Every structure is written in structure tokens, then in C-alpha cells.
CSV table of N, CA and C and ligand atoms in Angstrom, one decimal:
chain,number,residue,atom,x,y,z
A,24,MET,N,61.6,183.0,93.4
A,24,MET,CA,62.0,183.1,92.0
A,24,MET,C,61.1,182.0,91.2
A,25,ASN,N,60.6,182.4,90.1
A,25,ASN,CA,59.8,181.4,89.3
A,25,ASN,C,60.7,180.4,88.6
A,26,PHE,N,60.1,179.2,88.4
A,26,PHE,CA,60.9,178.2,87.6
A,26,PHE,C,60.5,178.4,86.1
A,27,ILE,N,61.5,178.3,85.3
A,27,ILE,CA,61.3,178.4,83.8
A,27,ILE,C,61.7,177.0,83.3
A,28,LEU,N,60.8,176.4,82.6
A,28,LEU,CA,61.0,175.0,82.3
A,28,LEU,C,61.5,174.6,80.9
A,29,ASP,N,61.6,175.6,80.0
A,29,ASP,CA,62.1,175.3,78.7
A,29,ASP,C,63.5,175.8,78.5
A,30,GLY,N,64.4,175.0,78.0
A,30,GLY,CA,65.8,175.4,77.7
A,30,GLY,C,65.9,175.8,76.3
A,31,TYR,N,66.9,176.7,76.0
A,31,TYR,CA,67.2,177.2,74.7
A,31,TYR,C,67.5,176.0,73.7
A,32,CYS,N,68.1,175.0,74.3
A,32,CYS,CA,68.5,173.8,73.4
A,32,CYS,C,67.3,172.9,73.1
A,33,GLY,N,66.2,173.1,73.8
A,33,GLY,CA,65.1,172.1,73.6
A,33,GLY,C,64.9,171.1,74.7
A,34,LEU,N,65.7,171.2,75.7
A,34,LEU,CA,65.5,170.3,76.9
A,34,LEU,C,64.4,170.8,77.7
A,35,TYR,N,63.7,169.9,78.4
A,35,TYR,CA,62.7,170.2,79.4
A,35,TYR,C,63.3,170.2,80.8
A,36,CYS,N,63.5,171.4,81.3
A,36,CYS,CA,64.2,171.5,82.6
A,36,CYS,C,63.4,170.9,83.7
A,37,GLY,N,62.1,170.8,83.5
A,37,GLY,CA,61.2,170.2,84.6
A,37,GLY,C,61.5,168.8,84.9
A,38,ALA,N,62.2,168.1,84.0
A,38,ALA,CA,62.6,166.7,84.3
A,38,ALA,C,64.0,166.5,84.8
A,39,CYS,N,64.7,167.6,85.1
A,39,CYS,CA,66.1,167.6,85.5
A,39,CYS,C,66.1,167.4,87.0
A,40,PRO,N,66.9,166.4,87.5
A,40,PRO,CA,66.9,166.2,88.9
A,40,PRO,C,67.4,167.4,89.7
A,41,VAL,N,68.2,168.2,89.2
A,41,VAL,CA,68.6,169.4,89.9
A,41,VAL,C,67.5,170.4,90.2
A,42,MET,N,66.6,170.6,89.2
A,42,MET,CA,65.4,171.4,89.4
A,42,MET,C,64.4,170.7,90.3
A,43,LEU,N,64.3,169.4,90.1
A,43,LEU,CA,63.3,168.7,91.0
A,43,LEU,C,63.7,168.8,92.5
A,44,GLU,N,65.0,168.7,92.7
A,44,GLU,CA,65.6,168.9,94.1
A,44,GLU,C,65.4,170.3,94.6
A,45,THR,N,65.6,171.3,93.7
A,45,THR,CA,65.3,172.7,94.1
A,45,THR,C,63.9,172.9,94.5
A,46,LYS,N,63.0,172.3,93.7
A,46,LYS,CA,61.5,172.5,94.0
A,46,LYS,C,61.2,171.8,95.3
A,47,ALA,N,61.8,170.7,95.6
A,47,ALA,CA,61.6,169.9,96.8
A,47,ALA,C,62.3,170.5,98.0
A,48,GLY,N,63.2,171.5,97.8
A,48,GLY,CA,63.9,172.1,98.9
A,48,GLY,C,65.0,171.1,99.4
A,49,THR,N,65.4,170.1,98.6
A,49,THR,CA,66.4,169.2,99.1
A,49,THR,C,67.7,169.3,98.4
A,50,GLY,N,67.8,170.1,97.4
A,50,GLY,CA,69.1,170.2,96.6
A,50,GLY,C,70.1,171.1,97.2
A,51,ASN,N,71.4,170.9,97.0
A,51,ASN,CA,72.4,171.8,97.4
A,51,ASN,C,72.9,172.6,96.2
A,52,MET,N,72.2,172.6,95.1
A,52,MET,CA,72.6,173.3,93.9
A,52,MET,C,71.4,173.9,93.3
A,53,PRO,N,70.9,175.0,93.8
A,53,PRO,CA,69.6,175.5,93.4
A,53,PRO,C,69.6,175.9,91.9
A,54,CYS,N,68.5,175.5,91.2
A,54,CYS,CA,68.4,175.9,89.8
A,54,CYS,C,66.9,176.2,89.5
A,55,HIS,N,66.7,177.3,88.8
A,55,HIS,CA,65.4,177.7,88.4
A,55,HIS,C,65.2,177.6,86.9
A,56,GLY,N,66.1,177.0,86.2
A,56,GLY,CA,65.9,176.8,84.8
A,56,GLY,C,66.9,177.5,84.0
A,57,CYS,N,67.1,177.0,82.8
A,57,CYS,CA,68.1,177.5,81.8
A,57,CYS,C,67.9,179.0,81.6
A,58,LYS,N,66.6,179.4,81.4
A,58,LYS,CA,66.3,180.8,81.1
A,58,LYS,C,66.1,181.7,82.3
A,59,SER,N,66.2,181.1,83.5
A,59,SER,CA,66.1,181.9,84.7
A,59,SER,C,67.4,182.7,84.9
A,60,GLY,N,67.5,183.5,85.9
A,60,GLY,CA,68.7,184.2,86.2
A,60,GLY,C,69.7,183.3,87.0
A,61,GLN,N,69.2,182.1,87.3
A,61,GLN,CA,70.0,181.2,88.2
A,61,GLN,C,70.0,179.8,87.8
A,62,PRO,N,70.6,179.5,86.6
A,62,PRO,CA,70.8,178.1,86.3
A,62,PRO,C,72.0,177.5,87.1
A,63,ALA,N,72.1,176.2,87.2
A,63,ALA,CA,73.2,175.7,88.0
A,63,ALA,C,74.0,174.7,87.2
A,64,GLY,N,75.1,174.2,87.8
A,64,GLY,CA,75.9,173.1,87.3
A,64,GLY,C,76.4,173.5,85.9
A,65,HIS,N,76.3,172.5,85.0
A,65,HIS,CA,76.7,172.6,83.6
A,65,HIS,C,76.0,173.8,83.0
A,66,CYS,N,74.7,174.0,83.3
A,66,CYS,CA,73.9,174.9,82.5
A,66,CYS,C,74.3,176.4,82.9
A,67,ALA,N,75.0,176.6,84.0
A,67,ALA,CA,75.4,178.0,84.3
A,67,ALA,C,76.5,178.5,83.3
A,68,THR,N,77.2,177.5,82.7
A,68,THR,CA,78.3,177.9,81.8
A,68,THR,C,78.1,177.3,80.4
A,69,CYS,N,76.9,176.9,80.1
A,69,CYS,CA,76.7,176.1,78.9
A,69,CYS,C,76.9,177.1,77.7
A,70,GLY,N,77.7,176.6,76.7
A,70,GLY,CA,78.0,177.4,75.5
A,70,GLY,C,76.8,177.5,74.6
A,71,ILE,N,75.9,176.5,74.6
A,71,ILE,CA,74.7,176.6,73.8
A,71,ILE,C,73.8,177.8,74.3
A,72,ARG,N,73.6,177.8,75.7
A,72,ARG,CA,72.8,178.8,76.3
A,72,ARG,C,73.4,180.2,76.0
A,73,ALA,N,74.7,180.3,76.2
A,73,ALA,CA,75.3,181.6,76.0
A,73,ALA,C,75.1,182.1,74.5
A,74,CYS,N,75.3,181.1,73.6
A,74,CYS,CA,75.1,181.5,72.2
A,74,CYS,C,73.7,181.9,71.8
A,75,ALA,N,72.7,181.1,72.3
A,75,ALA,CA,71.3,181.5,72.0
A,75,ALA,C,70.9,182.8,72.6
A,76,ARG,N,71.4,183.0,73.8
A,76,ARG,CA,71.1,184.3,74.5
A,76,ARG,C,71.7,185.5,73.7
A,77,GLY,N,73.0,185.3,73.3
A,77,GLY,CA,73.7,186.3,72.5
A,77,GLY,C,73.0,186.7,71.2
A,78,LYS,N,72.4,185.6,70.6
A,78,LYS,CA,71.7,185.9,69.3
A,78,LYS,C,70.2,186.3,69.5
A,79,GLY,N,69.8,186.3,70.8
A,79,GLY,CA,68.4,186.7,71.0
A,79,GLY,C,67.3,185.7,70.6
A,80,TYR,N,67.7,184.4,70.6
A,80,TYR,CA,66.7,183.4,70.3
A,80,TYR,C,66.0,182.8,71.5
A,81,ALA,N,64.8,182.3,71.3
A,81,ALA,CA,64.1,181.6,72.3
A,81,ALA,C,64.5,180.1,72.3
A,82,PHE,N,64.8,179.6,71.1
A,82,PHE,CA,65.2,178.2,71.0
A,82,PHE,C,66.2,178.1,69.9
A,83,CYS,N,67.1,177.2,70.0
A,83,CYS,CA,68.2,177.0,69.0
A,83,CYS,C,67.7,176.8,67.6
A,84,ASP,N,66.5,176.3,67.4
A,84,ASP,CA,66.1,176.0,66.0
A,84,ASP,C,65.7,177.2,65.3
A,85,GLU,N,65.7,178.4,65.9
A,85,GLU,CA,65.6,179.7,65.2
A,85,GLU,C,66.9,180.0,64.5
A,86,CYS,N,67.9,179.3,64.7
A,86,CYS,CA,69.3,179.6,64.2
A,86,CYS,C,69.5,178.9,62.9
A,87,ALA,N,69.9,179.6,61.9
A,87,ALA,CA,70.2,179.0,60.5
A,87,ALA,C,71.3,178.1,60.6
A,88,ASP,N,72.2,178.2,61.6
A,88,ASP,CA,73.4,177.3,61.7
A,88,ASP,C,73.2,176.0,62.5
A,89,LEU,N,71.9,175.8,62.9
A,89,LEU,CA,71.7,174.7,63.8
A,89,LEU,C,72.2,173.3,63.3
A,90,SER,N,71.9,173.1,62.0
A,90,SER,CA,72.3,171.7,61.5
A,90,SER,C,73.8,171.5,61.4
A,91,THR,N,74.6,172.6,61.4
A,91,THR,CA,76.0,172.4,61.4
A,91,THR,C,76.7,172.9,62.7
A,92,CYS,N,75.9,173.1,63.7
A,92,CYS,CA,76.4,173.6,65.0
A,92,CYS,C,77.2,172.5,65.7
A,93,GLU,N,78.5,172.8,65.9
A,93,GLU,CA,79.3,171.8,66.6
A,93,GLU,C,79.0,171.7,68.1
A,94,LYS,N,78.6,172.8,68.7
A,94,LYS,CA,78.2,172.8,70.1
A,94,LYS,C,77.0,171.9,70.3
A,95,MET,N,76.0,172.0,69.4
A,95,MET,CA,74.8,171.2,69.4
A,95,MET,C,75.1,169.7,69.1
A,96,ARG,N,76.0,169.5,68.1
A,96,ARG,CA,76.3,168.1,67.7
A,96,ARG,C,77.0,167.4,68.9
A,97,ASP,N,77.9,168.1,69.6
A,97,ASP,CA,78.6,167.5,70.7
A,97,ASP,C,77.7,167.2,71.9
A,98,PHE,N,76.8,168.2,72.1
A,98,PHE,CA,75.8,168.1,73.2
A,98,PHE,C,74.9,166.9,73.0
A,99,MET,N,74.4,166.7,71.7
A,99,MET,CA,73.5,165.6,71.4
A,99,MET,C,74.2,164.2,71.4
A,100,ALA,N,75.5,164.2,71.2
A,100,ALA,CA,76.2,163.0,71.1
A,100,ALA,C,76.9,162.6,72.4
A,101,ASP,N,76.7,163.3,73.4
A,101,ASP,CA,77.4,163.1,74.7
A,101,ASP,C,76.8,161.8,75.4
A,102,PRO,N,77.6,160.8,75.5
A,102,PRO,CA,77.0,159.5,76.0
A,102,PRO,C,76.7,159.6,77.5
A,103,GLN,N,77.2,160.6,78.2
A,103,GLN,CA,76.9,160.8,79.6
A,103,GLN,C,75.5,161.3,79.8
A,104,TRP,N,74.9,161.9,78.8
A,104,TRP,CA,73.6,162.5,78.9
A,104,TRP,C,72.8,162.1,77.7
A,105,PRO,N,72.4,160.9,77.7
A,105,PRO,CA,71.7,160.4,76.4
A,105,PRO,C,70.4,161.1,76.2
A,106,TYR,N,69.7,161.7,77.2
A,106,TYR,CA,68.5,162.3,76.9
A,106,TYR,C,68.6,163.6,76.0
A,107,HIS,N,69.9,164.0,75.9
A,107,HIS,CA,70.1,165.2,75.0
A,107,HIS,C,69.7,164.9,73.5
A,108,GLN,N,69.6,163.6,73.2
A,108,GLN,CA,69.3,163.2,71.8
A,108,GLN,C,67.9,163.7,71.5
A,109,GLY,N,67.0,163.9,72.4
A,109,GLY,CA,65.6,164.3,72.2
A,109,GLY,C,65.4,165.7,71.8
A,110,VAL,N,66.4,166.6,71.8
A,110,VAL,CA,66.1,168.0,71.8
A,110,VAL,C,65.6,168.5,70.4
A,111,LEU,N,66.0,167.8,69.3
A,111,LEU,CA,65.5,168.2,68.0
A,111,LEU,C,64.0,167.9,67.9
A,112,LYS,N,63.7,166.8,68.4
A,112,LYS,CA,62.2,166.4,68.4
A,112,LYS,C,61.4,167.4,69.2
A,113,ASN,N,62.0,167.7,70.4
A,113,ASN,CA,61.3,168.7,71.2
A,113,ASN,C,61.1,170.0,70.5
A,114,MET,N,62.2,170.5,69.9
A,114,MET,CA,62.1,171.8,69.2
A,114,MET,C,61.1,171.8,68.0
A,115,GLU,N,61.0,170.6,67.3
A,115,GLU,CA,60.1,170.4,66.3
A,115,GLU,C,58.6,170.6,66.8
A,116,MET,N,58.4,170.0,67.9
A,116,MET,CA,57.0,170.1,68.5
A,116,MET,C,56.7,171.6,68.9
A,117,ILE,N,57.8,172.2,69.5
A,117,ILE,CA,57.6,173.6,69.9
A,117,ILE,C,57.3,174.5,68.7
A,118,ARG,N,58.0,174.2,67.6
A,118,ARG,CA,57.7,175.0,66.3
A,118,ARG,C,56.3,174.7,65.8
A,119,ARG,N,55.9,173.5,65.9
A,119,ARG,CA,54.6,173.0,65.3
A,119,ARG,C,53.4,173.5,66.2
A,120,GLU,N,53.6,173.3,67.5
A,120,GLU,CA,52.4,173.5,68.3
A,120,GLU,C,52.6,174.7,69.3
A,121,GLY,N,53.8,175.2,69.4
A,121,GLY,CA,54.0,176.3,70.3
A,121,GLY,C,54.5,175.8,71.7
A,122,ALA,N,55.3,176.7,72.3
A,122,ALA,CA,56.0,176.4,73.5
A,122,ALA,C,55.0,176.0,74.7
A,123,THR,N,53.8,176.7,74.7
A,123,THR,CA,52.9,176.5,75.8
A,123,THR,C,52.3,175.1,75.8
A,124,LYS,N,51.9,174.6,74.5
A,124,LYS,CA,51.4,173.3,74.4
A,124,LYS,C,52.5,172.2,74.7
A,125,TRP,N,53.7,172.5,74.2
A,125,TRP,CA,54.8,171.6,74.5
A,125,TRP,C,55.1,171.4,76.0
A,126,LEU,N,55.1,172.6,76.7
A,126,LEU,CA,55.3,172.5,78.1
A,126,LEU,C,54.2,171.7,78.8
A,127,GLU,N,53.0,171.9,78.4
A,127,GLU,CA,51.9,171.1,79.0
A,127,GLU,C,52.1,169.6,78.7
A,128,ALA,N,52.5,169.3,77.5
A,128,ALA,CA,52.7,167.9,77.2
A,128,ALA,C,53.9,167.3,78.0
A,129,GLN,N,54.9,168.1,78.1
A,129,GLN,CA,56.1,167.7,78.9
A,129,GLN,C,55.8,167.5,80.4
A,130,ASP,N,55.0,168.4,80.9
A,130,ASP,CA,54.6,168.3,82.3
A,130,ASP,C,53.9,167.0,82.5
A,131,LYS,N,53.0,166.6,81.6
A,131,LYS,CA,52.3,165.3,81.7
A,131,LYS,C,53.3,164.1,81.5
A,132,ARG,N,54.1,164.3,80.5
A,132,ARG,CA,55.0,163.2,80.2
A,132,ARG,C,55.9,162.8,81.4
A,133,TRP,N,56.3,163.8,82.1
A,133,TRP,CA,57.3,163.6,83.2
A,133,TRP,C,56.6,163.5,84.6
A,134,ARG,N,55.4,163.0,84.6
A,134,ARG,CA,54.7,162.8,85.9
A,134,ARG,C,54.3,161.3,86.0
A,135,CYS,N,54.2,160.9,87.2
A,135,CYS,CA,53.7,159.5,87.5
A,135,CYS,C,52.2,159.4,87.2
A,136,ALA,N,51.8,158.4,86.4
A,136,ALA,CA,50.4,158.3,86.1
A,136,ALA,C,49.6,157.9,87.3
A,137,ASN,N,50.3,157.3,88.3
A,137,ASN,CA,49.6,156.8,89.5
A,137,ASN,C,49.3,158.0,90.5
A,138,CYS,N,50.3,158.7,90.8
A,138,CYS,CA,50.2,159.7,91.9
A,138,CYS,C,50.4,161.1,91.5
A,139,GLY,N,50.9,161.3,90.2
A,139,GLY,CA,51.0,162.7,89.7
A,139,GLY,C,52.3,163.4,90.1
A,140,ALA,N,53.2,162.7,90.8
A,140,ALA,CA,54.5,163.3,91.2
A,140,ALA,C,55.4,163.5,90.0
A,141,SER,N,56.2,164.6,89.9
A,141,SER,CA,57.1,164.7,88.9
A,141,SER,C,58.3,163.8,89.0
A,142,HIS,N,58.8,163.3,87.9
A,142,HIS,CA,60.1,162.5,88.0
A,142,HIS,C,61.0,163.0,87.0
A,143,SER,N,62.3,162.5,87.1
A,143,SER,CA,63.4,163.0,86.2
A,143,SER,C,63.6,162.1,85.0
A,144,TRP,N,64.4,162.5,84.2
A,144,TRP,CA,64.8,161.8,83.0
A,144,TRP,C,65.3,160.4,83.3
A,145,TRP,N,65.9,160.2,84.5
A,145,TRP,CA,66.6,159.0,84.8
A,145,TRP,C,65.6,158.0,85.5
A,146,ASP,N,64.6,158.5,86.2
A,146,ASP,CA,63.8,157.6,87.0
A,146,ASP,C,63.1,156.5,86.3
A,147,GLU,N,63.2,155.3,86.9
A,147,GLU,CA,62.5,154.1,86.3
A,147,GLU,C,61.3,153.8,87.2
A,148,THR,N,61.3,154.4,88.4
A,148,THR,CA,60.2,154.3,89.3
A,148,THR,C,59.9,155.6,89.9
A,149,CYS,N,58.6,155.8,90.3
A,149,CYS,CA,58.2,157.1,90.8
A,149,CYS,C,58.8,157.4,92.2
A,150,PRO,N,59.4,158.5,92.3
A,150,PRO,CA,60.1,158.8,93.6
A,150,PRO,C,59.1,158.9,94.8
A,151,ARG,N,57.9,159.1,94.5
A,151,ARG,CA,56.9,159.2,95.6
A,151,ARG,C,56.2,157.9,95.9
A,152,CYS,N,55.7,157.2,94.9
A,152,CYS,CA,54.8,156.0,95.1
A,152,CYS,C,55.5,154.7,94.7
A,153,GLY,N,56.5,154.8,93.9
A,153,GLY,CA,57.2,153.6,93.5
A,153,GLY,C,56.7,152.9,92.3
A,154,GLN,N,55.7,153.4,91.7
A,154,GLN,CA,55.1,152.9,90.4
A,154,GLN,C,56.2,153.0,89.3
A,155,ALA,N,56.2,152.1,88.4
A,155,ALA,CA,57.1,152.2,87.2
A,155,ALA,C,56.7,153.4,86.4
A,156,VAL,N,57.7,154.2,86.0
A,156,VAL,CA,57.5,155.4,85.1
A,156,VAL,C,58.4,155.2,83.9
A,157,ALA,N,58.1,156.0,82.9
A,157,ALA,CA,58.9,155.9,81.6
A,157,ALA,C,60.0,157.0,81.7
A,158,ASN,N,61.3,156.5,81.7
A,158,ASN,CA,62.4,157.5,81.7
A,158,ASN,C,62.8,157.8,80.3
A,159,TYR,N,63.9,158.5,80.1
A,159,TYR,CA,64.3,159.0,78.8
A,159,TYR,C,64.3,158.0,77.7
A,160,LYS,N,64.6,156.7,78.1
A,160,LYS,CA,64.7,155.6,77.1
A,160,LYS,C,63.4,155.4,76.3
A,161,ALA,N,62.3,155.8,76.9
A,161,ALA,CA,61.0,155.5,76.3
A,161,ALA,C,60.8,156.5,75.1
A,162,ASP,N,61.5,157.6,75.1
A,162,ASP,CA,61.4,158.5,74.0
A,162,ASP,C,62.3,158.1,72.8
B,224,ZN,ZN1,53.8,158.1,91.8
């Protein structure tokens, strides 16, 4: 199954530890992305995902109700997952430059500059070579 790296909400699934573990073959919770047939964990039952799919959107910013959406407001304000705060900025870039360019930029953003290994939102050091990397706080 292919990995799909863009989420309806504007998250980049490629920096999710669950997907990174799936790619590495080390995870016990296989996930191929929000838009795949097999998201895992929270994303399997995510209300934002269900809503966007139901409305036929590729991203939530196609929705006229985004600015007043309680699901999105709660999602972005959740202190357990502070990287959710970046989704509006992500969707702005997707709208401006297209999803393909955004995915390319995100792929680069979430790789170690030293060895090229992918890392997650949380990582402060590269999981492969140990070099310092920029986690979600840098955005
Ligand atoms: Zn590295």
C-alpha cells in the first residue's frame, strides 16, 4: 500500500511517528496516511477527516465554515498535540503553491540536513545520525 502524506486538516503525515514506524517496519500500529484506506490511532476515527471526506474536499480550507469550525478549533488548541497549530499555515501554502510543491517542501523540512533521514514532529535529534534537527517548535 502506498503512503499518502497530506492530511485533510493540513497536517503532514510524513512527520508522524506512527507513519515513520510503519515505513521502518517497526510499528505495531500500521498507518499509511490520513487519506489512505488505513489510517491508525486517532486518525482512524478523526471527526475532521470524516467531515472533509463527507463533503468531498481535499483539504479543510475548501470549506466555507473553516473559520468557525469547532472541530478544527479544538484540534488546533489541543495542548497535547501542539504541532496542530501549523495546519492553517500549511493549507495556505497548499492553496498558494499547490499540494505537490508543499509536499516537496515538507519532505525536505522533516529530514535531517546531515544524513537525509526522515524525522518526526517531536524529534530534537536525528534518529539515524544524532545531529540536531528542527522539531515542530521551529515552525
Ligand atoms: Zn541524520
